Coordinates of C-alpha atoms and ligand atoms in Angstrom, one line a residue:
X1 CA -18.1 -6.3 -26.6
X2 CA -19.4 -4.4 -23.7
X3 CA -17.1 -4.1 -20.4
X4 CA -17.8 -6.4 -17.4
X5 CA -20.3 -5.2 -14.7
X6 CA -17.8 -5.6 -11.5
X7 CA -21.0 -6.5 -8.2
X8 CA -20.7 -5.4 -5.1
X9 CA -20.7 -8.5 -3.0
X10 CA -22.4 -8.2 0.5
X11 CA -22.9 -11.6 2.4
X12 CA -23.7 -14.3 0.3
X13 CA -25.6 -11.7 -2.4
X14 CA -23.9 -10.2 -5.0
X15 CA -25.6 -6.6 -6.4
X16 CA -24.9 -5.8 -10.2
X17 CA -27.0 -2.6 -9.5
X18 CA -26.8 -0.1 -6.5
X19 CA -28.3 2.6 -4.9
X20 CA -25.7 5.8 -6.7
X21 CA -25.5 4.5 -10.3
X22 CA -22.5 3.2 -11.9
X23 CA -18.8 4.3 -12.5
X24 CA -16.4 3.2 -15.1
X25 CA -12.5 2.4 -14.7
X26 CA -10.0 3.2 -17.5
X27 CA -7.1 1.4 -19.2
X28 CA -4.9 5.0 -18.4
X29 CA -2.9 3.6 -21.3
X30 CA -5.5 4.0 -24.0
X31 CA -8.6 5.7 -21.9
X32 CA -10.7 2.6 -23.1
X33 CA -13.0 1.3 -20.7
X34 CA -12.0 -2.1 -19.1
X35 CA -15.3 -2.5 -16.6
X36 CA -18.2 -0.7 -15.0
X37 CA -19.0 -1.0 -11.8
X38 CA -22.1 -0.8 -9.5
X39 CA -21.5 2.1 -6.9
X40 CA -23.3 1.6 -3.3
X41 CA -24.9 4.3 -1.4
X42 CA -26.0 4.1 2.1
X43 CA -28.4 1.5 2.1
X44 CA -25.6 -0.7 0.5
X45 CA -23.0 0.4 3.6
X46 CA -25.4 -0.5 6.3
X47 CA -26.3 -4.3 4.4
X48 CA -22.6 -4.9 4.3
X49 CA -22.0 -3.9 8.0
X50 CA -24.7 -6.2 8.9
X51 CA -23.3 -8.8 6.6
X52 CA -19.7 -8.5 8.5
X53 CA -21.4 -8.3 12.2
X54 CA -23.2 -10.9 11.7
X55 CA -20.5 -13.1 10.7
X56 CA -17.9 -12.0 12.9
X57 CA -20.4 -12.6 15.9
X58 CA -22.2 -15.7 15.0
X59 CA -20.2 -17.3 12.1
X60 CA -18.5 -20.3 11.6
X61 CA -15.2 -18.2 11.4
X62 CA -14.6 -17.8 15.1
X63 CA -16.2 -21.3 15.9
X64 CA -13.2 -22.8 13.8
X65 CA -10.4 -24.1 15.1
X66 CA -7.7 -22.1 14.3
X67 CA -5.9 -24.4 11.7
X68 CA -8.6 -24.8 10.1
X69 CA -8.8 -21.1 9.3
X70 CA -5.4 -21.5 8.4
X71 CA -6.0 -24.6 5.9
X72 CA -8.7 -21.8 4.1
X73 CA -6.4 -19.0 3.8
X74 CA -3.4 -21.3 2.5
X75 CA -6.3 -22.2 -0.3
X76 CA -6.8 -18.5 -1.1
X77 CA -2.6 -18.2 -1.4
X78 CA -2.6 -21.2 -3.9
X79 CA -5.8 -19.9 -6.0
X80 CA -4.0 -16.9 -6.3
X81 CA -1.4 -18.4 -7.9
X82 CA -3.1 -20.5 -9.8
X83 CA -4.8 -17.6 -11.6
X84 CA -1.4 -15.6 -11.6
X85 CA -1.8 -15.1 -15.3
X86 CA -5.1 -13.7 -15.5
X87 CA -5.1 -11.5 -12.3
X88 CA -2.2 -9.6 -13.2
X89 CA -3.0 -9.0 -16.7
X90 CA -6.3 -7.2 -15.4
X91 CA -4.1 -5.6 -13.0
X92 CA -2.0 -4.2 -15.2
X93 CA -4.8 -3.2 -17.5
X94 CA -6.6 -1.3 -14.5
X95 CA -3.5 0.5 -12.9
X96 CA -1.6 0.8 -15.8
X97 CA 1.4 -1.1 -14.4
X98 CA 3.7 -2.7 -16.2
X99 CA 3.1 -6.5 -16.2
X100 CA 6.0 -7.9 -14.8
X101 CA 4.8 -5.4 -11.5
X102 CA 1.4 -7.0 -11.8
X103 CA 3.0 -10.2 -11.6
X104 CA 4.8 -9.1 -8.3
X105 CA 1.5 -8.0 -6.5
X106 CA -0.3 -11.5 -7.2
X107 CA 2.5 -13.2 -5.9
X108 CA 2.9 -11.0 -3.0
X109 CA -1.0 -11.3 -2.0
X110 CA -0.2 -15.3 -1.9
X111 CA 3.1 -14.6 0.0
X112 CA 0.6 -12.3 2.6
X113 CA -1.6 -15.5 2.8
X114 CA 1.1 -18.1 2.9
X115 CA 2.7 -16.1 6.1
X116 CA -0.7 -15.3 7.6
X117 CA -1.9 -18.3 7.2
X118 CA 1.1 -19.8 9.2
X119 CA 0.4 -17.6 11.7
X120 CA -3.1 -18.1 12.0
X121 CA -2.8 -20.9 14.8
X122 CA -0.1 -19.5 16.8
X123 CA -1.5 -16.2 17.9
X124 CA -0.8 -16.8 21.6
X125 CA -1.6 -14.8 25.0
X126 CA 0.7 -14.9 28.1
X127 CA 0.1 -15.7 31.8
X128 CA 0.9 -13.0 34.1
X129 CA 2.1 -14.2 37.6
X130 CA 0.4 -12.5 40.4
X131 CA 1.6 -14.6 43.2
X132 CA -0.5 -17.7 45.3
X133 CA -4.2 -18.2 44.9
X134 CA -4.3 -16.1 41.8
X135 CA -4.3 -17.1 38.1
X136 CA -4.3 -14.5 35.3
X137 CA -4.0 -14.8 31.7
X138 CA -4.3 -12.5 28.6
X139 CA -6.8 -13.8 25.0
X140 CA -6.4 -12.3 22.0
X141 CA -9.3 -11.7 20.3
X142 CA -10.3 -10.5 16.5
X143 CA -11.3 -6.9 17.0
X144 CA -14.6 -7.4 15.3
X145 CA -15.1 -5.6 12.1
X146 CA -12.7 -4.4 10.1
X147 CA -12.4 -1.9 6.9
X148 CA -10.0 -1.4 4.7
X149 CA -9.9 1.5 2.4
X150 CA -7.5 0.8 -0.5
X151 CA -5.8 3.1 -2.8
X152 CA -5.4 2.6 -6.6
X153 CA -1.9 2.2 -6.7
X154 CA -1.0 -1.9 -6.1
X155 CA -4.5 -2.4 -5.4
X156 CA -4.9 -6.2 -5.0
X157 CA -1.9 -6.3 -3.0
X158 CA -2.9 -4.1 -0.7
X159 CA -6.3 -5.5 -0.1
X160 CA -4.0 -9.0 0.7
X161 CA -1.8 -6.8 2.8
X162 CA -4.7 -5.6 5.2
X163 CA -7.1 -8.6 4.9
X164 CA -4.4 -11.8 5.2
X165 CA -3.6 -10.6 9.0
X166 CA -7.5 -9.3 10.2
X167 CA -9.1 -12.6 9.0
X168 CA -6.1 -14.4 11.4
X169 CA -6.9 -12.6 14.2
X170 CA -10.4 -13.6 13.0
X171 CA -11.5 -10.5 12.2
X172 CA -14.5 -9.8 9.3
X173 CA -13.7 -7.4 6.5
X174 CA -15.4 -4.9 4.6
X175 CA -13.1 -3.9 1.8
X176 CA -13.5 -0.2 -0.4
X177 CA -11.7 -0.1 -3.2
X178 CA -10.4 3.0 -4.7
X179 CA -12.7 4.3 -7.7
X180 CA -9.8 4.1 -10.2
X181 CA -9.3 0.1 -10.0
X182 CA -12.5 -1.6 -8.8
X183 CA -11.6 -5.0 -11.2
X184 CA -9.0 -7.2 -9.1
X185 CA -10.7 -6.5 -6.0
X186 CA -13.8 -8.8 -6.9
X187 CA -11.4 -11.6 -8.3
X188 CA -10.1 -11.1 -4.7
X189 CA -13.5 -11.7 -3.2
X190 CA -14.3 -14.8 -6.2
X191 CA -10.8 -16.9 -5.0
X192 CA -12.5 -15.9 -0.7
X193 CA -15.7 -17.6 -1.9
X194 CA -14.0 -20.8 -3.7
X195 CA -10.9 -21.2 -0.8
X196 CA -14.2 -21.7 1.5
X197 CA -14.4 -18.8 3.0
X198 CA -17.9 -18.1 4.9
X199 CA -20.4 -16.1 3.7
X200 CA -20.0 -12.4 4.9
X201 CA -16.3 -12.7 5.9
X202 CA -15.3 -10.4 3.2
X203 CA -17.5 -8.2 2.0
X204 CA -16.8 -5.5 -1.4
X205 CA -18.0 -2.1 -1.3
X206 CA -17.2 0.2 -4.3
X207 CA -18.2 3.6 -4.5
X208 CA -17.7 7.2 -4.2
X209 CA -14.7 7.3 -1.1
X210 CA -16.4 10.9 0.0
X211 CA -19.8 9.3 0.0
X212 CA -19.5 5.4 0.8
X213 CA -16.1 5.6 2.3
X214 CA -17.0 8.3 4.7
X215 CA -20.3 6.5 5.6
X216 CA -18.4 3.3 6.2
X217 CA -16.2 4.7 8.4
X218 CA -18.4 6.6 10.9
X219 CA -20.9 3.7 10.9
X220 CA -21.1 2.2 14.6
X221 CA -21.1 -1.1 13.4
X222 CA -17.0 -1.0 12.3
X223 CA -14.4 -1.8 15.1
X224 CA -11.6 -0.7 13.2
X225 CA -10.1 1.1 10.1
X226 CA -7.2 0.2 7.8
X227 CA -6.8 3.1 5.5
X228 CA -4.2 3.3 2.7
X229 CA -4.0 6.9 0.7
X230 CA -3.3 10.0 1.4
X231 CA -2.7 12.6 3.9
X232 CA -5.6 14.8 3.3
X233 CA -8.5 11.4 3.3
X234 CA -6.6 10.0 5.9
X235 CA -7.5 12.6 8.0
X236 CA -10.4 12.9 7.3
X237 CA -10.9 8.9 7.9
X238 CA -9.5 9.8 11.3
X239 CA -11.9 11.8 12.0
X240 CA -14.6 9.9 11.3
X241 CA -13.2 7.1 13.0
X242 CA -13.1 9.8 16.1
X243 CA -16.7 9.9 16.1
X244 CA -17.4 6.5 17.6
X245 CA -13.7 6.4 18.8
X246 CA -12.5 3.2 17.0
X247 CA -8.7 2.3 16.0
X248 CA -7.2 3.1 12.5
X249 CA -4.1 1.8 11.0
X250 CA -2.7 4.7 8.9
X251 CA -0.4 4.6 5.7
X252 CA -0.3 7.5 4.4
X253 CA 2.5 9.2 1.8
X254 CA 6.2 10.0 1.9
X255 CA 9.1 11.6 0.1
X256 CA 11.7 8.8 1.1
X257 CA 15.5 10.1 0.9
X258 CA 18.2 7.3 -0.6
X259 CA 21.4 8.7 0.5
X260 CA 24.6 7.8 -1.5
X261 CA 28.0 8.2 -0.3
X262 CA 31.4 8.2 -2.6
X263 CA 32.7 4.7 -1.4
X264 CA 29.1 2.7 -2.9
X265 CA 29.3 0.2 -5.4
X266 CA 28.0 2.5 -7.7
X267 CA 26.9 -0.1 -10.8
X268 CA 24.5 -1.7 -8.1
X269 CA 23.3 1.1 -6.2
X270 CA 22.3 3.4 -9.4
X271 CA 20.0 0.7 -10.8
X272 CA 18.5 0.9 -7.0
X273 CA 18.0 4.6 -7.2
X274 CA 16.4 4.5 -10.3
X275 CA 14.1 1.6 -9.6
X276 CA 13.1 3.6 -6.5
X277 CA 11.6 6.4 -7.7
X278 CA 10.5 5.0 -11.2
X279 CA 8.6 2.0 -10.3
X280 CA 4.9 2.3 -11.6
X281 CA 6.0 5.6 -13.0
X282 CA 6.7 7.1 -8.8
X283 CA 3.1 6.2 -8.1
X284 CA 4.6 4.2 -5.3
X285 CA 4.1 5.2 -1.9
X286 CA 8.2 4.4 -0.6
X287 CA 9.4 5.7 -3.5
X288 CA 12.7 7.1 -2.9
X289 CA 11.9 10.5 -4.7
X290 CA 14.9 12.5 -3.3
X291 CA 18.4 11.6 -3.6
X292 CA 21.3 12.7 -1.3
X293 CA 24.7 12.4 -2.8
X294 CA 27.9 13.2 -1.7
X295 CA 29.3 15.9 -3.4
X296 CA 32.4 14.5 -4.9
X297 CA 29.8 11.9 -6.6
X298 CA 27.3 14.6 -7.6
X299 CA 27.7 15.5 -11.5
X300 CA 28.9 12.5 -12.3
X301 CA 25.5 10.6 -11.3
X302 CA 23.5 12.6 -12.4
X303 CA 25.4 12.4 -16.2
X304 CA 24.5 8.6 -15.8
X305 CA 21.1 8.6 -14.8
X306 CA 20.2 11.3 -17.0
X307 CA 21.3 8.9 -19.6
X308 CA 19.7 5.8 -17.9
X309 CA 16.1 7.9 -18.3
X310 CA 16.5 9.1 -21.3
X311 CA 17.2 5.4 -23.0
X312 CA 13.7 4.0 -21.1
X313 CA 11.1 2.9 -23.2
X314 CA 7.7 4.0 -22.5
X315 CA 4.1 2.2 -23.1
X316 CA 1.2 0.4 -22.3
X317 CA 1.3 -1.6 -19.0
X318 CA 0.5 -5.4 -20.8
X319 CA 3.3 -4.9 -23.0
X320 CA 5.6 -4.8 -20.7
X321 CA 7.4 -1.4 -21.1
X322 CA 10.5 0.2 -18.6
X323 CA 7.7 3.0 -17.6
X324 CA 3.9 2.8 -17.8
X325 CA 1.2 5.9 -17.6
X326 CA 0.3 7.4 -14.5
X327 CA -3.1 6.3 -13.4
X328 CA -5.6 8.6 -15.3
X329 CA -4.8 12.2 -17.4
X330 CA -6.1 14.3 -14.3
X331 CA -3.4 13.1 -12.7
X332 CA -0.6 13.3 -15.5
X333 CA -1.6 17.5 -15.4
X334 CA -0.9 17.0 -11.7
X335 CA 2.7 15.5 -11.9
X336 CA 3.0 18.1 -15.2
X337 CA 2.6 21.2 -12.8
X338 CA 5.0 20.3 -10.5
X339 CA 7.4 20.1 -13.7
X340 CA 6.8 23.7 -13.6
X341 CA 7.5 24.1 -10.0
X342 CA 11.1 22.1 -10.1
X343 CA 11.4 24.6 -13.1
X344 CA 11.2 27.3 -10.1
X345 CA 13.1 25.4 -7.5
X346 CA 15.7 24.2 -9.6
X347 CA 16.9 23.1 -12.7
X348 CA 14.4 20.3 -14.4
X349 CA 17.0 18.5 -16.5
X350 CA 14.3 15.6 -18.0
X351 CA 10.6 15.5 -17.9
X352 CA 9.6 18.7 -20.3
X353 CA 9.2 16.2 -22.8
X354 CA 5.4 14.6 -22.9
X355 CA 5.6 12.5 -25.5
X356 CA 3.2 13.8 -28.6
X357 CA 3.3 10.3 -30.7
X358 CA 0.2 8.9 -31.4
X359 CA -0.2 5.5 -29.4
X360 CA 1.4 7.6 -26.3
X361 CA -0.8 10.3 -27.0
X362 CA -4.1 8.5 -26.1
X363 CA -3.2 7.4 -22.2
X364 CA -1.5 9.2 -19.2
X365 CA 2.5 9.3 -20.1
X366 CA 4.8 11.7 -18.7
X367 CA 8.6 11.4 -19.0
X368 CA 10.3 10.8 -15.9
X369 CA 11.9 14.0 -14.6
X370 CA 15.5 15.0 -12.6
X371 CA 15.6 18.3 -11.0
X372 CA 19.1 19.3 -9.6
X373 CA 19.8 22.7 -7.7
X374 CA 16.7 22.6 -6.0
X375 CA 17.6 23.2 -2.0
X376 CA 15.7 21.0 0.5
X377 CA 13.4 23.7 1.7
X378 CA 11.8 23.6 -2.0
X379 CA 8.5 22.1 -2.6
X380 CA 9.9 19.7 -5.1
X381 CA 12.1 18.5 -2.4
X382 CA 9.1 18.3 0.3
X383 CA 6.0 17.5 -1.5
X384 CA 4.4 14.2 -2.5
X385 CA 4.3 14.4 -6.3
X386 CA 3.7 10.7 -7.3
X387 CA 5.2 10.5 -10.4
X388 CA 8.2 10.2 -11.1
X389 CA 10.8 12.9 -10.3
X390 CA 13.9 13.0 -9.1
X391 CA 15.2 15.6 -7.0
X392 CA 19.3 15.6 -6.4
X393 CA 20.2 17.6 -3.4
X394 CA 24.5 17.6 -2.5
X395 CA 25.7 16.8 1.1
X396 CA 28.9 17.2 2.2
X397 CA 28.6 15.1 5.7
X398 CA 27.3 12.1 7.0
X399 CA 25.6 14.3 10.0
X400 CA 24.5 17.0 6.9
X401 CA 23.0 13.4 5.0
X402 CA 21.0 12.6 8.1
X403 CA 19.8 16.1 8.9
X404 CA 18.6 16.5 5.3
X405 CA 17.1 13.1 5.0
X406 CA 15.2 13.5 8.9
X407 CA 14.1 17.4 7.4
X408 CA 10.8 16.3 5.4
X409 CA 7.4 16.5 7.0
X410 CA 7.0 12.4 6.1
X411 CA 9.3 9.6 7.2
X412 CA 8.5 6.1 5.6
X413 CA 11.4 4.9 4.0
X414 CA 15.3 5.1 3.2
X415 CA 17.6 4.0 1.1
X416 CA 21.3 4.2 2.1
X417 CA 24.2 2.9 -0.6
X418 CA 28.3 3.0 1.3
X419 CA 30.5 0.1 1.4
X420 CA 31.0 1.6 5.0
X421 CA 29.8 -0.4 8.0
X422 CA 30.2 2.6 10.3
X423 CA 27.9 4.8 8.1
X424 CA 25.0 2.3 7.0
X425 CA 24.7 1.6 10.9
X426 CA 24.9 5.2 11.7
X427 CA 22.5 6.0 9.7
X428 CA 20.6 3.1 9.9
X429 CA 20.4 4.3 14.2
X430 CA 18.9 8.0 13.4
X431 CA 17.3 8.2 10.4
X432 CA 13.2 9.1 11.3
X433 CA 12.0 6.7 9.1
X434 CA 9.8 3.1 9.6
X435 CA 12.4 0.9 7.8
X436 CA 15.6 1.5 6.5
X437 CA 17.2 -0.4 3.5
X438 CA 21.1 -0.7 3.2
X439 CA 22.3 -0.8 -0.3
X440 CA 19.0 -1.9 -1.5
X441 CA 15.7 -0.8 -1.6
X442 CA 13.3 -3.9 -1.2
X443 CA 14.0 -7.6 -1.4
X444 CA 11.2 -8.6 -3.9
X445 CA 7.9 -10.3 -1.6
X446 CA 8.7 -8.4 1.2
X447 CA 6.0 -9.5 4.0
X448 CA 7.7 -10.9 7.1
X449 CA 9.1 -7.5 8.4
X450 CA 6.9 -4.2 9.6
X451 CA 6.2 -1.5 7.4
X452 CA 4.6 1.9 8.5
X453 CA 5.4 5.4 9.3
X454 CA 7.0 8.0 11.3
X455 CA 5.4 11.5 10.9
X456 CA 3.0 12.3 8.2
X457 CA 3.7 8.9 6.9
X458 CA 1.2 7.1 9.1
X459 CA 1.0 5.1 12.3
X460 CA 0.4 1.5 12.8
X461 CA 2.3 -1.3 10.7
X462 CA 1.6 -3.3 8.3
X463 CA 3.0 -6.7 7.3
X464 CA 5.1 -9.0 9.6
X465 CA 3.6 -10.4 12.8
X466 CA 3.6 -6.9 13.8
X467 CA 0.7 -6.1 11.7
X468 CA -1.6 -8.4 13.3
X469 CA -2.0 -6.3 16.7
X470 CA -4.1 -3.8 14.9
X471 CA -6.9 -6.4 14.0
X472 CA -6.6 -7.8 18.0
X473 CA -7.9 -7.1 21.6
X474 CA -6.0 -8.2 24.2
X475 CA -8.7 -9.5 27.0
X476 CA -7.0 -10.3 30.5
X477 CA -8.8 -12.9 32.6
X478 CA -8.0 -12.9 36.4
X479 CA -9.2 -15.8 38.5
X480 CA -8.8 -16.0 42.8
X481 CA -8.6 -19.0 43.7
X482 CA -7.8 -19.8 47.1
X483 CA -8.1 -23.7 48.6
X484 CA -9.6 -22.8 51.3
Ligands
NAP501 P1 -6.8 8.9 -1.7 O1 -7.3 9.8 -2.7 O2 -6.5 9.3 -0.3 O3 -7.9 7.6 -1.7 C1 -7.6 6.5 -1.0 C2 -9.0 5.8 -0.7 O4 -9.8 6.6 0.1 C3 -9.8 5.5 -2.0 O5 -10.4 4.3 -1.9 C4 -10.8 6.7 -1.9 O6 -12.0 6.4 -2.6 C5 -11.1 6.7 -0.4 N1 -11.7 8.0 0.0 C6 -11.7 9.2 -0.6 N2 -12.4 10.1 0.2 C7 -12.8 9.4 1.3 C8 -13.4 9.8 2.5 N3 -13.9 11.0 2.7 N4 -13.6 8.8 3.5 C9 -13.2 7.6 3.3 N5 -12.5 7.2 2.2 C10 -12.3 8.1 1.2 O7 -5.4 8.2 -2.2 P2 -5.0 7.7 -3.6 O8 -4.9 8.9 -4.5 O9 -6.0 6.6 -4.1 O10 -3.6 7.1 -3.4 C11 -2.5 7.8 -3.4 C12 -1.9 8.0 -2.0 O11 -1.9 6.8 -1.2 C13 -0.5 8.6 -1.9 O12 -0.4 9.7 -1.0 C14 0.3 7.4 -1.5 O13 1.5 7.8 -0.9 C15 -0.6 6.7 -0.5 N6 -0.2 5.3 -0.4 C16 0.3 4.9 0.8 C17 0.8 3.6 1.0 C18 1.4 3.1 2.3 O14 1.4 1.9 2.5 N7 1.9 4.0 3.1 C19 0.6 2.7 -0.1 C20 0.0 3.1 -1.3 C21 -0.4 4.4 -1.4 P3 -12.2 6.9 -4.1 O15 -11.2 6.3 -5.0 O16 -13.6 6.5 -4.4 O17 -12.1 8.4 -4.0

């Protein structure tokens, strides 16, 4: 059976052929091809700007009253649920995710509609007192246009994360997948269309990022940019969002420290650590890739998870396994050379070891790696690698933990493990990072509180009310109004 044909869908129209050809996504599991997919080219960008003007300026979506905007976006939560089963095992076939991880990002893109939804209706201004004879007030508007460039790492939950709150503030949405996972993206834009959304509300661009990406995000008809991915695009997504001086939202990568002191629990927090930095194989933007332990503690946890990586089992993403592939075997040489580069820094303990049976053979494997004696200066303590390697640095110090942790060119996330108040609140006060977890390292369908970073990490936030300020202006009327 030949693979699915994934459409672009601009408007009402959807386009199973496209101006620059077609690409193909990969089970990185196997290399076998799951679906093609019809790439746009400019002609394609400037019909799906039009398609999201024209409904952002004369749809029904901003003639609506709010909770009725609301009542559609609880619909899309609920389809999304409905078709839990079926979205996640594409997921997981696309990405390469395990499937219980696939499971999480369906039922966190209906958690991201459930809460926006609930806020759709409540999105208040103030009044402003000016004294006698004056009234002001402030509107909050939707922004107008908004695209959202996704990466391939959770990407149907990350399309939910950056659509649920725009189409609150009733904004319209152009959404660019990555290249890597175009098939969850138009089951995204299939549950729009049945929930009732309006024609041209969400639109689905997929293409080359340097080509249509780039296109989309100079073009003069977008307000407003939320870019997912890294560094390097992201700055170049700034830059073209420079050119006609429009807002972006940007969340970019991180090297996120989890510090653990003598006095943690340690049978809950090692589970934690582990978790953190070998969650779709470290291809996770938070994860917690370097870990600060107290000296005392040192040898003795790296002994256990040494033995907790060695026992994992790896494998194909629908079958459920501790560790899936990295996203496609350009990558896996990526992760590979900076094996050889903790080899320099340090000592690489696990990860030599790419495994040379057959059925692993075929797809994008690596063995997780732990690097000790590498100092923080090192690149394998400083540099994005997603994948997954651990690198163990010693502190002696609270003050030597924070200064460590703060000493990295990113700052998204921490994770800090003490049965000491006075330390998790200490550090909790100075660590440079946009959210800081205390003996644990997410709470499952995390969406009510901000995420974003400090430094190279980003700006802007995501999830939470906070997020919905990006996809907003704030108009003040002023009336005079004197009796006589
Ligand atoms: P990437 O290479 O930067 O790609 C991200 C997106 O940008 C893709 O859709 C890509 O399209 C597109 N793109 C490429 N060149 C472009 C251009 N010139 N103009 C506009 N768009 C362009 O990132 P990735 O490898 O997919 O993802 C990994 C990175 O994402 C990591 O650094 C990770 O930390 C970060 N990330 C951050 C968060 C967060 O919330 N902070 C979450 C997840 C991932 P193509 O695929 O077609 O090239």
């Amino acid at each position: 059976m030949s693979a699915p044909v994934i459409p672009l869908v601009i408007g009402d129209k959807e386009y199973s052929e496209a101006s620059d050809g077609f690409g193909e996504s990969r089970n990185p599991a196997t290399g076998a091809v799951v679906a093609s997919f019809a790439r746009a080219g400019e002609k394609e960008v400037n019909l799906a700007v039009s398609a999201a003007r024209r409904a952002f300026d004369e749809g029904p979506w901003n003639r609506m009253r709010p909770f009725e905007r609301a009542r559609i976006m609880h619909r899309i939560g609920e389809l999304m649920l409905e078709r839990r089963d079926e979205i996640a095992r594409l997921e997981s076939e696309d990405s390469g995710k395990p499937l219980r991880d696939a499971y999480w990002e369906v039922d966190c893109s209906a958690r991201f509609f459930e809460f926006y939804g609930g806020a759709a209706d409540k999105l208040q201004g103030r009044s402003i007192p000016l004294g006698p004879n004056y009234s002001d007030w402030t509107v909050r508007e939707g922004i107008g246009v908004s695209l959202h460039i996704i990466p391939w790492n959770y990407p149907f939950q990350l399309i939910a994360r950056g659509v649920a709150p725009a189409l609150a503030a009733g904004c319209s949405v152009i959404i660019k997948p990555a290249t890597e996972t175009p098939v969850t993206a138009y089951e995204f834009l299939k549950i729009c269309r049945e929930a009732g959304l309006p024609e041209g509300q969400v639109n689905l661009i997929n293409g080359r990022g340097s080509l249509v990406g780039d296109l989309l995000a100079r073009h003069p008809g977008v307000d407003q940019i939320t870019f997912t991915g890294s560094v390097a695009t992201g700055q170049r997504v700034m830059e073209a969002a420079a050119s006609h001086a429009i807002p972006t939202n940007m969340e970019l990568g991180g090297k996120s420290p989890q510090v653990l002191f003598a006095d943690a629990e340690m049978e809950k927090a090692l589970p934690i650590i582990a978790g953190g930095f070998l969650t779709h194989a470290g291809q996770v933007c938070n994860a917690g890739t370097r870990l600060l332990v107290e000296r005392s503690i040192h040898d003795d946890v790296v002994e256990r998870l040494h033995q907790h990586i060695q026992s994992m089992r790896l494998g194909a993403g629908v079958d459920d396994p501790d560790m899936g592939p990295l996203i496609n075997t350009s990558h896996r040489d990526d992760v590979e050379r900076y094996y050889e580069v903790a080899r320099g820094d340090g000592e690489l303990l696990l990860g030599a070891d790419v495994p040379s049976d057959t059925a692993l053979a075929e797809g994008a494997f690596v063995r997780p790696g732990l690097v000790i004696g590498a100092s923080n200066e090192t690149r394998i303590a400083r540099e994005e690698v997603f994948g997954p390697i651990l690198t163990v640095i010693p502190f002696d110090t609270p003050d030597e933990a924070i200064r460590i942790a703060n000493d990295s060119p990113f700052g998204l996330v921490a994770g800090v493990h003490t049965t000491n108040i006075n330390k998790a609140l200490g550090l909790g006060e100075k660590l440079r990072v946009g959210q800081v977890w205390i003996n644990s390292f997410g709470v499952g369908l995390d969406v009510e509180f901000p995420f974003g970073g400090y430094k190279l990490s980003g700006f802007g936030r995501e999830k939470g009310l906070e997020a919905i300020a990006a996809y907003q202006q704030i108009k003040n009327i002023c009336i005079h109004h004197p009796l006589s």
